[in-house]
Short mmCIF file of C-alpha atoms in Angstrom, two decimals:
data_model
loop_
_atom_site.label_atom_id
_atom_site.label_comp_id
_atom_site.label_asym_id
_atom_site.label_seq_id
_atom_site.Cartn_x
_atom_site.Cartn_y
_atom_site.Cartn_z
CA MET A 1 0.00 0.00 0.00
CA LYS A 2 2.84 2.37 0.91
CA LYS A 3 4.54 1.59 -2.37
CA GLN A 4 1.37 2.39 -4.33
CA ARG A 5 0.96 5.70 -2.50
CA LEU A 6 4.56 6.65 -3.21
CA LEU A 7 4.14 5.79 -6.86
CA LEU A 8 0.98 7.90 -7.04
CA LEU A 9 2.74 10.79 -5.28
CA PHE A 10 5.77 10.70 -7.57
CA GLY A 11 3.51 10.31 -10.59
CA GLY A 12 1.49 13.36 -9.58
CA LEU A 13 4.64 15.41 -9.01
CA LEU A 14 5.99 14.35 -12.38
CA ILE A 15 2.78 15.40 -14.14
CA MET A 16 2.84 18.79 -12.36
CA ILE A 17 6.47 19.37 -13.35
CA MET A 18 5.76 18.43 -16.95
CA MET A 19 2.71 20.71 -17.09
CA THR A 20 4.70 23.61 -15.63
CA ALA A 21 7.52 23.05 -18.10
CA CYS A 22 5.13 22.96 -21.04
CA LYS A 23 3.34 26.07 -19.89
CA ASP A 24 6.37 28.25 -19.14
CA SER A 25 9.11 26.76 -21.31
CA LYS A 26 9.36 29.85 -23.52
CA ILE A 27 8.95 32.44 -20.79
CA PRO A 28 12.21 33.55 -19.10
CA GLU A 29 12.36 33.54 -15.30
CA ASN A 30 12.68 37.34 -15.20
CA ARG A 31 9.48 37.89 -17.20
CA THR A 32 5.80 37.52 -16.47
CA LYS A 33 3.61 36.03 -19.17
CA LYS A 34 2.29 39.44 -20.22
CA GLU A 35 5.76 41.02 -20.23
CA TYR A 36 6.95 38.22 -22.50
CA GLN A 37 3.96 38.69 -24.80
CA ALA A 38 4.61 42.44 -24.95
CA GLU A 39 8.20 41.80 -26.06
CA GLN A 40 7.01 39.44 -28.79
CA ASN A 41 5.31 42.41 -30.47
CA PHE A 42 8.80 43.73 -31.21
CA LYS A 43 10.63 40.61 -32.44
CA SER A 44 11.19 42.03 -35.92
CA TYR A 45 12.04 45.48 -34.57
CA PHE A 46 14.65 44.04 -32.21
CA LYS A 47 16.27 42.30 -35.19
CA TYR A 48 16.33 45.64 -37.02
CA ILE A 49 17.95 47.39 -34.04
CA SER A 50 20.74 44.79 -33.96
CA ASP A 51 21.57 45.00 -37.69
CA LYS A 52 20.01 48.00 -39.43
CA ASN A 53 21.99 47.70 -42.66
CA ASN A 54 19.96 44.62 -43.61
CA TYR A 55 16.72 46.62 -43.45
CA LEU A 56 17.56 49.87 -45.26
CA ASP A 57 15.71 48.77 -48.41
CA ASN A 58 12.48 48.57 -46.42
CA ILE A 59 12.66 51.96 -44.67
CA LYS A 60 10.59 54.77 -46.12
CA VAL A 61 11.23 57.51 -43.53
CA TYR A 62 13.97 57.66 -40.89
CA TYR A 63 14.28 60.06 -37.98
CA PHE A 64 17.01 60.39 -35.34
CA SER A 65 17.57 63.03 -32.69
CA ILE A 66 19.58 63.81 -29.57
CA SER A 67 18.18 66.33 -27.09
CA ILE A 68 19.94 67.79 -24.05
CA SER A 69 17.80 69.55 -21.44
CA LYS A 70 19.01 71.54 -18.44
CA ASP A 71 17.55 74.02 -15.99
CA VAL A 72 18.61 77.62 -16.64
CA GLN A 73 16.27 79.37 -14.20
CA ASP A 74 13.69 78.43 -11.61
CA LYS A 75 11.11 76.26 -13.44
CA VAL A 76 12.66 77.16 -16.80
CA SER A 77 14.64 74.65 -18.88
CA GLU A 78 16.63 74.95 -22.09
CA THR A 79 16.75 72.12 -24.63
CA THR A 80 19.22 71.75 -27.48
CA THR A 81 18.17 69.25 -30.15
CA CYS A 82 20.08 67.92 -33.14
CA SER A 83 17.81 65.92 -35.44
CA TYR A 84 18.06 64.08 -38.75
CA ARG A 85 15.10 63.37 -40.99
CA LEU A 86 15.66 61.24 -44.10
CA GLU A 87 13.19 60.06 -46.71
CA LYS A 88 13.85 57.44 -49.37
CA GLN A 89 13.66 58.62 -52.97
CA LYS A 90 12.76 56.69 -56.13
CA ASN A 91 16.46 56.09 -56.78
CA GLN A 92 16.67 54.40 -53.33
CA GLU A 93 18.81 57.21 -51.90
CA PHE A 94 17.93 58.96 -48.65
CA ILE A 95 17.76 62.74 -48.61
CA GLY A 96 16.42 65.14 -46.00
CA ASN A 97 17.41 67.72 -43.43
CA PHE A 98 19.52 68.11 -40.33
CA GLU A 99 18.09 70.56 -37.82
CA HIS A 100 19.73 72.30 -34.87
CA GLU A 101 17.21 73.81 -32.46
CA VAL A 102 17.41 75.57 -29.11
CA SER A 103 14.17 75.99 -27.17
CA GLU A 104 13.18 77.26 -23.76
CA SER A 105 10.34 75.76 -21.73
CA SER A 106 8.48 76.97 -18.68
CA GLN A 107 5.52 75.47 -16.88
CA TYR A 108 3.04 76.81 -19.42
CA SER A 109 4.86 77.31 -22.73
CA THR A 110 7.76 76.43 -25.02
CA GLU A 111 9.57 79.00 -27.15
CA VAL A 112 12.00 78.20 -29.97
CA LYS A 113 15.00 80.51 -29.51
CA ASN A 114 17.04 79.38 -32.49
CA GLN A 115 16.49 76.95 -35.38
CA ILE A 116 18.71 76.18 -38.37
CA GLN A 117 18.26 73.53 -41.07
CA TYR A 118 20.89 71.95 -43.32
CA PRO A 119 20.14 69.74 -46.36
CA ILE A 120 21.65 66.26 -46.10
CA GLN A 121 21.81 62.91 -47.85
CA TYR A 122 22.71 59.43 -46.62
CA LYS A 123 25.06 57.69 -49.00
CA ASP A 124 27.65 54.92 -48.67
CA ASN A 125 26.69 54.42 -45.01
CA SER A 126 27.39 58.01 -44.01
CA ILE A 127 25.72 61.41 -43.69
CA ARG A 128 26.74 64.03 -46.23
CA PHE A 129 25.95 67.72 -45.90
CA THR A 130 25.24 69.12 -49.35
CA GLU A 131 25.77 72.76 -48.38
CA LYS A 132 27.06 74.11 -45.07
CA THR A 133 28.17 71.77 -42.28
CA PRO A 134 27.13 72.46 -38.66
CA SER A 135 29.70 72.33 -35.89
CA GLU A 136 27.49 70.28 -33.55
CA ARG A 137 26.21 67.02 -34.99
CA TYR A 138 26.06 63.28 -34.30
CA ASP A 139 26.41 61.62 -37.70
CA GLU A 140 27.98 58.45 -36.29
CA PHE A 141 24.73 57.47 -34.56
CA VAL A 142 22.53 57.65 -37.68
CA PHE A 143 21.49 54.07 -38.57
CA SER A 144 23.84 52.79 -35.87
CA SER A 145 22.99 49.46 -34.23
CA PHE A 146 23.26 47.92 -30.79
CA ASP A 147 22.78 44.39 -29.50
CA SER A 148 19.07 44.26 -28.66
CA SER A 149 19.48 40.83 -27.01
CA LEU A 150 20.93 42.71 -24.02
CA LEU A 151 17.41 43.86 -23.22
CA LYS A 152 16.46 40.31 -22.26
CA LYS A 153 18.31 40.60 -18.96
CA TYR A 154 17.03 44.05 -18.01
CA LYS A 155 13.98 44.74 -15.88
CA ILE A 156 10.76 45.82 -17.58
CA TYR A 157 9.12 48.64 -15.62
CA TYR A 158 6.24 49.35 -18.02
CA TYR A 159 4.51 47.67 -20.94
CA LEU A 160 1.45 48.21 -23.09
CA LEU A 161 0.33 44.91 -24.54
CA LYS A 162 -2.64 46.25 -26.46
CA HIS A 163 -4.30 49.64 -26.62
CA PRO A 164 -8.13 49.47 -26.64
CA GLU A 165 -8.54 51.97 -29.48
CA THR A 166 -5.27 52.14 -31.43
CA GLU A 167 -2.37 49.92 -32.55
CA LEU A 168 -0.12 51.44 -29.89
CA LYS A 169 2.17 48.96 -28.12
CA GLY A 170 5.24 49.48 -25.96
CA VAL A 171 7.85 48.11 -23.57
CA SER A 172 10.14 50.10 -21.25
CA TYR A 173 13.32 48.83 -19.59
CA LYS A 174 15.57 50.07 -16.82
CA ILE A 175 19.17 49.99 -18.06
CA PRO A 176 22.37 50.03 -15.96
CA ILE A 177 24.52 53.07 -16.76
CA ASN A 178 27.40 50.73 -17.63
CA SER A 179 25.32 48.92 -20.27
CA GLU A 180 26.77 48.55 -23.76
CA ILE A 181 23.58 50.15 -25.07
CA VAL A 182 24.20 53.55 -23.49
CA ALA A 183 28.02 53.49 -23.25
CA PRO A 184 28.63 54.98 -26.75
CA PHE A 185 26.29 57.89 -26.01
CA ILE A 186 27.81 58.56 -22.58
CA LYS A 187 31.27 58.64 -24.15
CA GLN A 188 30.47 60.69 -27.26
CA LEU A 189 28.25 63.19 -25.44
CA ASN A 190 30.76 63.43 -22.59
CA ILE A 191 28.05 62.81 -20.01
CA LYS A 192 29.39 63.43 -16.51
CA ASN A 193 28.18 61.29 -13.60
CA PRO A 194 25.15 59.59 -15.20
CA LYS A 195 22.71 58.49 -12.52
CA LYS A 196 20.13 56.38 -14.33
CA SER A 197 19.07 55.33 -17.81
CA SER A 198 16.18 53.63 -19.55
CA ILE A 199 14.92 52.68 -22.99
CA SER A 200 11.39 52.49 -24.34
CA VAL A 201 10.42 50.78 -27.60
CA THR A 202 7.10 51.74 -29.14
CA LYS A 203 4.91 50.67 -32.03
CA THR A 204 2.44 53.37 -33.06
CA GLY A 205 0.97 51.62 -36.10
CA SER A 206 1.56 48.73 -38.46
CA LYS A 207 4.45 50.60 -40.11
CA GLU A 208 5.82 52.88 -37.39
CA TYR A 209 8.34 51.97 -34.70
CA TYR A 210 10.61 54.04 -32.50
CA TYR A 211 12.81 53.86 -29.43
CA THR A 212 13.77 56.48 -26.86
CA ILE A 213 16.83 56.24 -24.62
CA SER A 214 16.95 58.50 -21.58
CA ILE A 215 20.11 59.22 -19.56
CA ASP A 216 19.82 61.39 -16.45
CA THR A 217 22.44 63.28 -14.47
CA ASP A 218 21.90 65.60 -11.50
CA SER A 219 21.54 68.62 -13.79
CA GLU A 220 20.75 67.35 -17.31
CA ILE A 221 18.52 64.93 -19.19
CA TYR A 222 19.77 63.36 -22.43
CA SER A 223 17.16 61.91 -24.79
CA ILE A 224 18.08 59.80 -27.82
CA PHE A 225 15.25 59.10 -30.22
CA GLU A 226 15.09 56.98 -33.38
CA GLY A 227 11.97 56.33 -35.45
CA ILE A 228 11.24 54.50 -38.70
CA THR A 229 8.34 54.20 -41.12
CA LEU A 230 8.34 51.00 -43.16
CA GLU A 231 7.49 50.39 -46.79
CA ASP A 232 6.54 46.70 -46.50
CA VAL A 233 5.33 45.27 -43.19
CA LYS A 234 5.32 41.64 -44.38
CA GLU A 235 8.93 41.87 -45.53
CA PHE A 236 9.94 43.41 -42.19
CA SER A 237 8.24 40.63 -40.25
CA LYS A 238 10.00 37.75 -41.99
#
């Protein structure tokens, strides 16, 4: 009788273990089921982030910017933004504009203090200024990649699995300041004493994706933004 009970007990435990393994085999230990599902919405986008050169043929519009915000007075901040906007032409070349903007924001309003545009093109994997060249720019980050698999080990602090009225989806991660994802920006932007950083990936429609990296110090906030509009969703999802 004891032997039969032991066999039944071990059999039940084995079934429970097998059921648990089948249920959660794909879900990492550091993810809930919904967090994992939210990340699956970005499988193709994560591949793009890791190797953008393989996806250039499928990008219709590309946008990249770096913004630096700091307090200049009580409740008044100044933001300097360098942005690149490129659009694919019929000859498969990207042309567009680089913009340097300085704005000032208070609690109730934002005023653009200075704004200059420069025509650009993206050719042979580099930005080319067709007229004047600005002194402050970040060409090396345009279409640059990073290893998106690193995100798998970072904590998710927010996700939007499905919006009730739109196609909006998103996942946000806390990133260590020594992460390989933010290290190039900290070095190139000469960021002193970074305190915290994060990254959010967002899907606003069937063809629009973007990410935002935020790096905070005691006195400044650095925001890195990259967005794309696709030509062919099916090709992107392969």
